[in-house]
Amino acid sequence: MKKAKATNPICIRELRIMIIKHPLLGPRDSSEFVYKGDASLLDRPKWNGQKSEKKFYEYGYLRKNPAGSHRELWYHEQGDRSWLVVTRNTISHEIEKVELARDIARKKKAKAK
Amino acid sequence: MHKLKLQKESFLGGFSKTINNVSVKEIIDHRITSLAIPLTSEKKCASEFKKIFKKLMPEIEKSLSISQGNVIFRLASDLLFLCENSNKKLSKATFDLLKRSFYSTDQSGGWCCLQVSGNNVLNMLERICPLDLAEERFKTLDVRRTSMEHLGVIIFKKSPKEFLLYSASSSSKSFLHAVETSCKNL
């Protein structure tokens, strides 16, 4: 009698591990981080500026969501509790750049003065 | 009025067991104080630290042994943990000096400490720890904050085959279960 070929009931997907090179701590597993959204959230509009209502609507709800290079906020919750701006390719998951959000905010503040 | 006497109780009842050449032991006698550096006071805190301990503040993820059994962990750019042995605590005068420049909070009740050691300890840890534990990456006396089995853990390498694992006391039993399971699966 011909035996039926057993099918594997478990579908093993390729596991993708992402390593984020923290500027202070070195390479760390992405499981230590929490994704916190588009890095444009750092640019909060002025509440009393011109067209502030429209700007706040865009700030709160509208995202570019590109297929490619994307600047995003990551929080190192299971580490040193730092906020990072990670530039990641959303197609390949390749991380192009990692910066401390603190440094970016301070640079912006100094530039505005 | 009843005369009540408060007794100290450990989170895991003083757990101590050896499984597959890994010794797992709860460390009871310790006091943990977090020392946070106030924003813009980084230089002041570094110089105060040097005055008090006659040593430089450790780099991030490094530790400093300040006296017998007492260690300071630098967990982040603005956070240190002072781990003291209950029998050999720092003097009140030293502690008051630290409090003058750092924000301090007693966290002894928040953390449960497990000592894991033995020949198989690295094999056990690599099952639950996402860090690279190789000696060249994670040297003796280094410290890291990470997650193991979804729980936040501070890992301190006391010697090449001895680690201290600090996990939240509220979930210490779940963490002990994760460590025991990892030992059994070796």
PDB file of C-alpha atoms in Angstrom:
ATOM      1  CA  MET A   1       0.000   0.000   0.000  1.00  0.00           C
ATOM      2  CA  LYS A   2       1.287   3.383  -0.938  1.00  0.00           C
ATOM      3  CA  LYS A   3       1.947   5.600   2.060  1.00  0.00           C
ATOM      4  CA  ALA A   4       0.675   9.137   1.953  1.00  0.00           C
ATOM      5  CA  LYS A   5       3.368  11.758   2.357  1.00  0.00           C
ATOM      6  CA  ALA A   6       3.039  13.400   5.742  1.00  0.00           C
ATOM      7  CA  THR A   7       2.639  17.128   5.619  1.00  0.00           C
ATOM      8  CA  ASN A   8       4.271  19.267   8.235  1.00  0.00           C
ATOM      9  CA  PRO A   9       1.463  20.954  10.159  1.00  0.00           C
ATOM     10  CA  ILE A  10       3.794  23.603  11.540  1.00  0.00           C
ATOM     11  CA  CYS A  11       4.630  26.444   9.218  1.00  0.00           C
ATOM     12  CA  ILE A  12       8.068  27.666  10.165  1.00  0.00           C
ATOM     13  CA  ARG A  13       8.516  31.228   9.048  1.00  0.00           C
ATOM     14  CA  GLU A  14      11.861  32.861   8.672  1.00  0.00           C
ATOM     15  CA  LEU A  15      12.684  34.634  11.912  1.00  0.00           C
ATOM     16  CA  ARG A  16      13.879  38.191  11.464  1.00  0.00           C
ATOM     17  CA  ILE A  17      16.017  39.559  14.255  1.00  0.00           C
ATOM     18  CA  MET A  18      16.700  43.248  14.140  1.00  0.00           C
ATOM     19  CA  ILE A  19      19.729  44.682  15.889  1.00  0.00           C
ATOM     20  CA  ILE A  20      19.740  48.377  16.702  1.00  0.00           C
ATOM     21  CA  LYS A  21      23.171  49.961  17.198  1.00  0.00           C
ATOM     22  CA  HIS A  22      22.536  52.208  20.182  1.00  0.00           C
ATOM     23  CA  PRO A  23      24.856  55.266  20.084  1.00  0.00           C
ATOM     24  CA  LEU A  24      25.825  54.812  23.762  1.00  0.00           C
ATOM     25  CA  LEU A  25      25.399  51.095  24.428  1.00  0.00           C
ATOM     26  CA  GLY A  26      26.306  49.406  21.162  1.00  0.00           C
ATOM     27  CA  PRO A  27      24.321  46.701  19.327  1.00  0.00           C
ATOM     28  CA  ARG A  28      21.123  45.658  21.134  1.00  0.00           C
ATOM     29  CA  ASP A  29      18.244  43.358  20.239  1.00  0.00           C
ATOM     30  CA  SER A  30      15.124  45.144  19.006  1.00  0.00           C
ATOM     31  CA  SER A  31      13.071  43.234  21.618  1.00  0.00           C
ATOM     32  CA  GLU A  32      14.446  45.668  24.212  1.00  0.00           C
ATOM     33  CA  PHE A  33      12.870  48.597  22.330  1.00  0.00           C
ATOM     34  CA  VAL A  34       9.385  49.892  21.762  1.00  0.00           C
ATOM     35  CA  TYR A  35       8.447  51.516  18.466  1.00  0.00           C
ATOM     36  CA  LYS A  36       6.931  54.928  19.108  1.00  0.00           C
ATOM     37  CA  GLY A  37       6.041  56.171  15.638  1.00  0.00           C
ATOM     38  CA  ASP A  38       7.177  58.654  13.042  1.00  0.00           C
ATOM     39  CA  ALA A  39      10.042  60.916  14.159  1.00  0.00           C
ATOM     40  CA  SER A  40       8.136  63.924  12.836  1.00  0.00           C
ATOM     41  CA  LEU A  41       6.437  63.835  16.267  1.00  0.00           C
ATOM     42  CA  LEU A  42       9.520  65.671  17.543  1.00  0.00           C
ATOM     43  CA  ASP A  43       8.373  68.724  15.562  1.00  0.00           C
ATOM     44  CA  ARG A  44       5.405  69.787  17.635  1.00  0.00           C
ATOM     45  CA  PRO A  45       3.768  72.900  16.153  1.00  0.00           C
ATOM     46  CA  LYS A  46       3.394  76.069  18.224  1.00  0.00           C
ATOM     47  CA  TRP A  47      -0.048  76.251  19.806  1.00  0.00           C
ATOM     48  CA  ASN A  48      -0.304  79.991  19.129  1.00  0.00           C
ATOM     49  CA  GLY A  49       1.267  80.028  15.666  1.00  0.00           C
ATOM     50  CA  GLN A  50      -0.458  80.730  12.369  1.00  0.00           C
ATOM     51  CA  LYS A  51      -2.823  78.010  11.128  1.00  0.00           C
ATOM     52  CA  SER A  52      -2.120  76.083  14.342  1.00  0.00           C
ATOM     53  CA  GLU A  53      -5.411  74.151  14.124  1.00  0.00           C
ATOM     54  CA  LYS A  54      -4.513  72.754  10.704  1.00  0.00           C
ATOM     55  CA  LYS A  55      -0.918  72.054  11.765  1.00  0.00           C
ATOM     56  CA  PHE A  56      -2.054  70.162  14.872  1.00  0.00           C
ATOM     57  CA  TYR A  57      -4.453  68.075  12.774  1.00  0.00           C
ATOM     58  CA  GLU A  58      -1.553  67.149  10.482  1.00  0.00           C
ATOM     59  CA  TYR A  59       0.747  66.549  13.489  1.00  0.00           C
ATOM     60  CA  GLY A  60      -1.789  64.271  15.159  1.00  0.00           C
ATOM     61  CA  TYR A  61      -3.124  62.284  12.216  1.00  0.00           C
ATOM     62  CA  LEU A  62      -1.193  62.583   8.968  1.00  0.00           C
ATOM     63  CA  ARG A  63       1.877  60.438   8.244  1.00  0.00           C
ATOM     64  CA  LYS A  64       3.873  60.005   5.045  1.00  0.00           C
ATOM     65  CA  ASN A  65       4.314  56.230   5.575  1.00  0.00           C
ATOM     66  CA  PRO A  66       7.030  55.823   2.910  1.00  0.00           C
ATOM     67  CA  ALA A  67       8.138  52.557   1.351  1.00  0.00           C
ATOM     68  CA  GLY A  68      11.858  53.075   1.872  1.00  0.00           C
ATOM     69  CA  SER A  69      13.934  55.234   4.185  1.00  0.00           C
ATOM     70  CA  HIS A  70      11.914  56.314   7.227  1.00  0.00           C
ATOM     71  CA  ARG A  71      12.886  58.245  10.373  1.00  0.00           C
ATOM     72  CA  GLU A  72      11.169  56.765  13.408  1.00  0.00           C
ATOM     73  CA  LEU A  73      11.183  57.024  17.194  1.00  0.00           C
ATOM     74  CA  TRP A  74      12.230  54.036  19.260  1.00  0.00           C
ATOM     75  CA  TYR A  75      12.206  53.950  23.080  1.00  0.00           C
ATOM     76  CA  HIS A  76      14.753  51.756  24.888  1.00  0.00           C
ATOM     77  CA  GLU A  77      12.268  50.609  27.517  1.00  0.00           C
ATOM     78  CA  GLN A  78      14.156  47.492  28.635  1.00  0.00           C
ATOM     79  CA  GLY A  79      17.481  49.305  28.677  1.00  0.00           C
ATOM     80  CA  ASP A  80      18.613  52.798  29.522  1.00  0.00           C
ATOM     81  CA  ARG A  81      15.210  54.408  28.811  1.00  0.00           C
ATOM     82  CA  SER A  82      16.619  56.607  26.064  1.00  0.00           C
ATOM     83  CA  TRP A  83      14.692  57.817  23.019  1.00  0.00           C
ATOM     84  CA  LEU A  84      16.296  57.149  19.656  1.00  0.00           C
ATOM     85  CA  VAL A  85      15.668  58.401  16.135  1.00  0.00           C
ATOM     86  CA  VAL A  86      16.241  55.365  13.927  1.00  0.00           C
ATOM     87  CA  THR A  87      16.421  55.782  10.145  1.00  0.00           C
ATOM     88  CA  ARG A  88      15.168  52.442   8.832  1.00  0.00           C
ATOM     89  CA  ASN A  89      14.379  51.168   5.369  1.00  0.00           C
ATOM     90  CA  THR A  90      10.810  49.901   5.652  1.00  0.00           C
ATOM     91  CA  ILE A  91      11.273  47.509   2.721  1.00  0.00           C
ATOM     92  CA  SER A  92      14.522  45.788   3.722  1.00  0.00           C
ATOM     93  CA  HIS A  93      14.521  46.612   7.502  1.00  0.00           C
ATOM     94  CA  GLU A  94      18.075  47.829   7.055  1.00  0.00           C
ATOM     95  CA  ILE A  95      18.978  50.420   9.689  1.00  0.00           C
ATOM     96  CA  GLU A  96      20.807  53.325   8.087  1.00  0.00           C
ATOM     97  CA  LYS A  97      21.361  55.636  11.044  1.00  0.00           C
ATOM     98  CA  VAL A  98      20.712  55.758  14.811  1.00  0.00           C
ATOM     99  CA  GLU A  99      20.799  58.994  16.796  1.00  0.00           C
ATOM    100  CA  LEU A 100      19.793  60.047  20.291  1.00  0.00           C
ATOM    101  CA  ALA A 101      16.535  62.019  20.103  1.00  0.00           C
ATOM    102  CA  ARG A 102      17.937  64.177  22.919  1.00  0.00           C
ATOM    103  CA  ASP A 103      20.840  65.340  20.719  1.00  0.00           C
ATOM    104  CA  ILE A 104      18.524  66.170  17.810  1.00  0.00           C
ATOM    105  CA  ALA A 105      16.185  68.148  20.078  1.00  0.00           C
ATOM    106  CA  ARG A 106      19.103  70.058  21.617  1.00  0.00           C
ATOM    107  CA  LYS A 107      20.548  70.904  18.185  1.00  0.00           C
ATOM    108  CA  LYS A 108      17.155  72.203  17.051  1.00  0.00           C
ATOM    109  CA  LYS A 109      16.825  74.302  20.188  1.00  0.00           C
ATOM    110  CA  ALA A 110      20.288  75.801  19.721  1.00  0.00           C
ATOM    111  CA  LYS A 111      19.512  76.551  16.057  1.00  0.00           C
ATOM    112  CA  ALA A 112      16.255  78.294  16.948  1.00  0.00           C
ATOM    113  CA  LYS A 113      18.023  80.671  19.369  1.00  0.00           C
TER     114      LYS A 113
ATOM    115  CA  MET B   1      -2.248  48.027  71.720  1.00  0.00           C
ATOM    116  CA  HIS B   2      -0.440  44.985  70.397  1.00  0.00           C
ATOM    117  CA  LYS B   3       3.282  45.122  70.210  1.00  0.00           C
ATOM    118  CA  LEU B   4       4.068  44.158  66.634  1.00  0.00           C
ATOM    119  CA  LYS B   5       7.503  43.293  65.440  1.00  0.00           C
ATOM    120  CA  LEU B   6       8.120  43.551  61.733  1.00  0.00           C
ATOM    121  CA  GLN B   7      10.126  40.753  60.218  1.00  0.00           C
ATOM    122  CA  LYS B   8      11.953  40.883  56.942  1.00  0.00           C
ATOM    123  CA  GLU B   9      10.766  38.278  54.458  1.00  0.00           C
ATOM    124  CA  SER B  10      12.450  37.358  51.203  1.00  0.00           C
ATOM    125  CA  PHE B  11      10.504  37.298  47.938  1.00  0.00           C
ATOM    126  CA  LEU B  12      11.388  33.692  47.073  1.00  0.00           C
ATOM    127  CA  GLY B  13      11.758  32.297  50.593  1.00  0.00           C
ATOM    128  CA  GLY B  14      15.553  32.164  50.317  1.00  0.00           C
ATOM    129  CA  PHE B  15      15.455  29.877  47.253  1.00  0.00           C
ATOM    130  CA  SER B  16      18.621  27.859  46.689  1.00  0.00           C
ATOM    131  CA  LYS B  17      18.993  24.933  44.304  1.00  0.00           C
ATOM    132  CA  THR B  18      21.505  23.425  41.897  1.00  0.00           C
ATOM    133  CA  ILE B  19      20.088  22.232  38.579  1.00  0.00           C
ATOM    134  CA  ASN B  20      22.297  20.742  35.827  1.00  0.00           C
ATOM    135  CA  ASN B  21      25.471  22.303  37.236  1.00  0.00           C
ATOM    136  CA  VAL B  22      23.888  25.726  37.632  1.00  0.00           C
ATOM    137  CA  SER B  23      23.510  27.028  41.153  1.00  0.00           C
ATOM    138  CA  VAL B  24      20.519  29.360  41.571  1.00  0.00           C
ATOM    139  CA  LYS B  25      20.367  31.252  44.849  1.00  0.00           C
ATOM    140  CA  GLU B  26      18.317  34.174  46.090  1.00  0.00           C
ATOM    141  CA  ILE B  27      20.402  36.970  47.607  1.00  0.00           C
ATOM    142  CA  ILE B  28      18.538  38.408  50.564  1.00  0.00           C
ATOM    143  CA  ASP B  29      20.852  40.769  52.401  1.00  0.00           C
ATOM    144  CA  HIS B  30      20.982  43.772  50.148  1.00  0.00           C
ATOM    145  CA  ARG B  31      19.803  47.361  49.961  1.00  0.00           C
ATOM    146  CA  ILE B  32      19.296  49.031  46.578  1.00  0.00           C
ATOM    147  CA  THR B  33      19.161  52.779  46.142  1.00  0.00           C
ATOM    148  CA  SER B  34      18.680  54.503  42.819  1.00  0.00           C
ATOM    149  CA  LEU B  35      20.716  57.661  42.301  1.00  0.00           C
ATOM    150  CA  ALA B  36      19.465  59.856  39.471  1.00  0.00           C
ATOM    151  CA  ILE B  37      21.496  62.724  38.097  1.00  0.00           C
ATOM    152  CA  PRO B  38      19.376  65.893  37.845  1.00  0.00           C
ATOM    153  CA  LEU B  39      19.197  67.481  34.390  1.00  0.00           C
ATOM    154  CA  THR B  40      22.091  69.926  33.780  1.00  0.00           C
ATOM    155  CA  SER B  41      23.882  68.752  37.005  1.00  0.00           C
ATOM    156  CA  GLU B  42      26.025  66.121  35.286  1.00  0.00           C
ATOM    157  CA  LYS B  43      29.357  67.852  36.015  1.00  0.00           C
ATOM    158  CA  LYS B  44      28.433  68.680  39.615  1.00  0.00           C
ATOM    159  CA  CYS B  45      27.407  65.080  40.296  1.00  0.00           C
ATOM    160  CA  ALA B  46      30.581  63.694  38.705  1.00  0.00           C
ATOM    161  CA  SER B  47      32.804  65.898  40.889  1.00  0.00           C
ATOM    162  CA  GLU B  48      30.789  65.126  44.050  1.00  0.00           C
ATOM    163  CA  PHE B  49      31.048  61.426  43.264  1.00  0.00           C
ATOM    164  CA  LYS B  50      34.824  61.730  42.927  1.00  0.00           C
ATOM    165  CA  LYS B  51      35.036  63.611  46.236  1.00  0.00           C
ATOM    166  CA  ILE B  52      32.991  60.984  48.086  1.00  0.00           C
ATOM    167  CA  PHE B  53      34.468  57.764  46.669  1.00  0.00           C
ATOM    168  CA  LYS B  54      37.895  59.016  45.474  1.00  0.00           C
ATOM    169  CA  LYS B  55      37.155  57.371  42.134  1.00  0.00           C
ATOM    170  CA  LEU B  56      35.624  58.460  38.841  1.00  0.00           C
ATOM    171  CA  MET B  57      31.966  57.735  38.205  1.00  0.00           C
ATOM    172  CA  PRO B  58      31.789  54.479  36.187  1.00  0.00           C
ATOM    173  CA  GLU B  59      31.028  54.586  32.466  1.00  0.00           C
ATOM    174  CA  ILE B  60      27.562  53.562  31.253  1.00  0.00           C
ATOM    175  CA  GLU B  61      27.007  49.797  31.775  1.00  0.00           C
ATOM    176  CA  LYS B  62      30.105  49.521  33.978  1.00  0.00           C
ATOM    177  CA  SER B  63      30.220  49.041  37.734  1.00  0.00           C
ATOM    178  CA  LEU B  64      32.423  50.259  40.543  1.00  0.00           C
ATOM    179  CA  SER B  65      33.200  48.332  43.698  1.00  0.00           C
ATOM    180  CA  ILE B  66      33.225  50.952  46.460  1.00  0.00           C
ATOM    181  CA  SER B  67      33.771  48.772  49.515  1.00  0.00           C
ATOM    182  CA  GLN B  68      33.468  45.136  50.479  1.00  0.00           C
ATOM    183  CA  GLY B  69      30.249  43.818  48.973  1.00  0.00           C
ATOM    184  CA  ASN B  70      29.010  47.272  47.915  1.00  0.00           C
ATOM    185  CA  VAL B  71      28.794  48.080  44.214  1.00  0.00           C
ATOM    186  CA  ILE B  72      27.574  50.979  42.106  1.00  0.00           C
ATOM    187  CA  PHE B  73      26.045  50.222  38.695  1.00  0.00           C
ATOM    188  CA  ARG B  74      25.856  52.908  36.008  1.00  0.00           C
ATOM    189  CA  LEU B  75      22.714  51.882  34.144  1.00  0.00           C
ATOM    190  CA  ALA B  76      22.171  54.962  31.989  1.00  0.00           C
ATOM    191  CA  SER B  77      23.737  58.348  31.359  1.00  0.00           C
ATOM    192  CA  ASP B  78      21.644  59.786  34.202  1.00  0.00           C
ATOM    193  CA  LEU B  79      21.074  56.778  36.471  1.00  0.00           C
ATOM    194  CA  LEU B  80      23.137  54.822  38.996  1.00  0.00           C
ATOM    195  CA  PHE B  81      22.148  51.976  41.285  1.00  0.00           C
ATOM    196  CA  LEU B  82      23.847  51.607  44.639  1.00  0.00           C
ATOM    197  CA  CYS B  83      23.743  47.965  45.765  1.00  0.00           C
ATOM    198  CA  GLU B  84      24.857  47.449  49.332  1.00  0.00           C
ATOM    199  CA  ASN B  85      25.275  44.450  51.527  1.00  0.00           C
ATOM    200  CA  SER B  86      22.894  44.931  54.490  1.00  0.00           C
ATOM    201  CA  ASN B  87      25.658  44.146  56.975  1.00  0.00           C
ATOM    202  CA  LYS B  88      28.199  46.501  55.418  1.00  0.00           C
ATOM    203  CA  LYS B  89      26.107  49.506  54.425  1.00  0.00           C
ATOM    204  CA  LEU B  90      27.640  52.894  53.682  1.00  0.00           C
ATOM    205  CA  SER B  91      27.791  55.292  56.622  1.00  0.00           C
ATOM    206  CA  LYS B  92      24.907  57.714  57.053  1.00  0.00           C
ATOM    207  CA  ALA B  93      27.298  60.639  56.497  1.00  0.00           C
ATOM    208  CA  THR B  94      28.369  59.282  53.093  1.00  0.00           C
ATOM    209  CA  PHE B  95      24.789  58.598  52.172  1.00  0.00           C
ATOM    210  CA  ASP B  96      23.752  62.139  53.123  1.00  0.00           C
ATOM    211  CA  LEU B  97      26.557  63.518  50.948  1.00  0.00           C
ATOM    212  CA  LEU B  98      25.237  61.520  47.980  1.00  0.00           C
ATOM    213  CA  LYS B  99      21.709  62.750  48.619  1.00  0.00           C
ATOM    214  CA  ARG B 100      22.911  66.357  48.384  1.00  0.00           C
ATOM    215  CA  SER B 101      23.669  66.080  44.665  1.00  0.00           C
ATOM    216  CA  PHE B 102      21.669  63.052  43.431  1.00  0.00           C
ATOM    217  CA  TYR B 103      17.954  62.322  43.542  1.00  0.00           C
ATOM    218  CA  SER B 104      17.777  59.140  45.596  1.00  0.00           C
ATOM    219  CA  THR B 105      15.048  56.542  46.164  1.00  0.00           C
ATOM    220  CA  ASP B 106      15.201  53.326  48.155  1.00  0.00           C
ATOM    221  CA  GLN B 107      14.308  50.474  45.800  1.00  0.00           C
ATOM    222  CA  SER B 108      15.201  47.491  48.008  1.00  0.00           C
ATOM    223  CA  GLY B 109      11.574  46.340  47.997  1.00  0.00           C
ATOM    224  CA  GLY B 110      11.288  46.608  44.239  1.00  0.00           C
ATOM    225  CA  TRP B 111      14.006  44.198  43.196  1.00  0.00           C
ATOM    226  CA  CYS B 112      14.644  40.522  43.781  1.00  0.00           C
ATOM    227  CA  CYS B 113      18.216  39.319  43.311  1.00  0.00           C
ATOM    228  CA  LEU B 114      19.151  35.874  42.009  1.00  0.00           C
ATOM    229  CA  GLN B 115      22.723  34.661  41.929  1.00  0.00           C
ATOM    230  CA  VAL B 116      23.379  32.166  39.151  1.00  0.00           C
ATOM    231  CA  SER B 117      26.732  30.443  38.901  1.00  0.00           C
ATOM    232  CA  GLY B 118      28.436  27.279  37.771  1.00  0.00           C
ATOM    233  CA  ASN B 119      30.009  25.655  34.741  1.00  0.00           C
ATOM    234  CA  ASN B 120      26.774  25.647  32.731  1.00  0.00           C
ATOM    235  CA  VAL B 121      25.698  29.173  33.592  1.00  0.00           C
ATOM    236  CA  LEU B 122      26.416  30.663  30.153  1.00  0.00           C
ATOM    237  CA  ASN B 123      24.513  27.859  28.410  1.00  0.00           C
ATOM    238  CA  MET B 124      21.572  28.512  30.710  1.00  0.00           C
ATOM    239  CA  LEU B 125      21.635  32.296  30.192  1.00  0.00           C
ATOM    240  CA  GLU B 126      21.938  32.176  26.417  1.00  0.00           C
ATOM    241  CA  ARG B 127      18.497  30.547  26.288  1.00  0.00           C
ATOM    242  CA  ILE B 128      16.757  33.513  27.923  1.00  0.00           C
ATOM    243  CA  CYS B 129      19.069  36.521  27.547  1.00  0.00           C
ATOM    244  CA  PRO B 130      19.192  38.511  24.259  1.00  0.00           C
ATOM    245  CA  LEU B 131      22.653  39.944  25.022  1.00  0.00           C
ATOM    246  CA  ASP B 132      25.961  38.765  23.624  1.00  0.00           C
ATOM    247  CA  LEU B 133      27.509  37.233  26.750  1.00  0.00           C
ATOM    248  CA  ALA B 134      30.934  36.475  25.255  1.00  0.00           C
ATOM    249  CA  GLU B 135      33.777  37.703  27.482  1.00  0.00           C
ATOM    250  CA  GLU B 136      35.016  40.219  24.894  1.00  0.00           C
ATOM    251  CA  ARG B 137      31.523  41.807  24.664  1.00  0.00           C
ATOM    252  CA  PHE B 138      30.343  41.449  28.254  1.00  0.00           C
ATOM    253  CA  LYS B 139      33.338  41.670  30.555  1.00  0.00           C
ATOM    254  CA  THR B 140      33.542  40.796  34.231  1.00  0.00           C
ATOM    255  CA  LEU B 141      32.049  43.621  36.375  1.00  0.00           C
ATOM    256  CA  ASP B 142      29.955  44.869  33.424  1.00  0.00           C
ATOM    257  CA  VAL B 143      26.273  45.456  33.981  1.00  0.00           C
ATOM    258  CA  ARG B 144      23.346  45.657  31.533  1.00  0.00           C
ATOM    259  CA  ARG B 145      19.649  46.284  31.720  1.00  0.00           C
ATOM    260  CA  THR B 146      17.764  43.995  29.359  1.00  0.00           C
ATOM    261  CA  SER B 147      14.710  41.754  29.058  1.00  0.00           C
ATOM    262  CA  MET B 148      14.573  38.021  29.686  1.00  0.00           C
ATOM    263  CA  GLU B 149      11.379  36.145  28.830  1.00  0.00           C
ATOM    264  CA  HIS B 150       9.590  39.545  28.506  1.00  0.00           C
ATOM    265  CA  LEU B 151      10.636  40.568  32.052  1.00  0.00           C
ATOM    266  CA  GLY B 152      12.960  43.504  32.692  1.00  0.00           C
ATOM    267  CA  VAL B 153      16.216  42.331  34.278  1.00  0.00           C
ATOM    268  CA  ILE B 154      19.496  43.907  35.359  1.00  0.00           C
ATOM    269  CA  ILE B 155      22.364  41.500  34.767  1.00  0.00           C
ATOM    270  CA  PHE B 156      25.699  41.950  36.534  1.00  0.00           C
ATOM    271  CA  LYS B 157      28.721  39.782  35.745  1.00  0.00           C
ATOM    272  CA  LYS B 158      30.475  39.222  39.071  1.00  0.00           C
ATOM    273  CA  SER B 159      33.011  36.745  37.704  1.00  0.00           C
ATOM    274  CA  PRO B 160      33.271  34.718  34.450  1.00  0.00           C
ATOM    275  CA  LYS B 161      30.946  32.042  35.838  1.00  0.00           C
ATOM    276  CA  GLU B 162      28.868  34.029  38.302  1.00  0.00           C
ATOM    277  CA  PHE B 163      26.057  36.503  37.538  1.00  0.00           C
ATOM    278  CA  LEU B 164      23.589  38.495  39.603  1.00  0.00           C
ATOM    279  CA  LEU B 165      20.132  38.908  38.059  1.00  0.00           C
ATOM    280  CA  TYR B 166      17.886  41.626  39.445  1.00  0.00           C
ATOM    281  CA  SER B 167      14.237  41.346  38.444  1.00  0.00           C
ATOM    282  CA  ALA B 168      11.112  43.156  39.641  1.00  0.00           C
ATOM    283  CA  SER B 169      10.029  41.691  42.990  1.00  0.00           C
ATOM    284  CA  SER B 170       6.369  41.673  41.864  1.00  0.00           C
ATOM    285  CA  SER B 171       7.169  39.150  39.131  1.00  0.00           C
ATOM    286  CA  SER B 172      10.088  37.406  40.852  1.00  0.00           C
ATOM    287  CA  LYS B 173       8.303  34.023  40.912  1.00  0.00           C
ATOM    288  CA  SER B 174       7.687  34.159  37.145  1.00  0.00           C
ATOM    289  CA  PHE B 175      11.327  35.050  36.599  1.00  0.00           C
ATOM    290  CA  LEU B 176      12.536  32.240  38.861  1.00  0.00           C
ATOM    291  CA  HIS B 177      10.329  29.866  36.849  1.00  0.00           C
ATOM    292  CA  ALA B 178      11.993  31.093  33.618  1.00  0.00           C
ATOM    293  CA  VAL B 179      15.475  30.557  35.106  1.00  0.00           C
ATOM    294  CA  GLU B 180      14.605  27.109  36.488  1.00  0.00           C
ATOM    295  CA  THR B 181      13.071  26.044  33.159  1.00  0.00           C
ATOM    296  CA  SER B 182      16.164  27.206  31.300  1.00  0.00           C
ATOM    297  CA  CYS B 183      18.360  25.199  33.710  1.00  0.00           C
ATOM    298  CA  LYS B 184      16.221  22.078  33.266  1.00  0.00           C
ATOM    299  CA  ASN B 185      16.324  22.340  29.466  1.00  0.00           C
ATOM    300  CA  LEU B 186      20.125  22.182  29.297  1.00  0.00           C
TER     301      LEU B 186
END
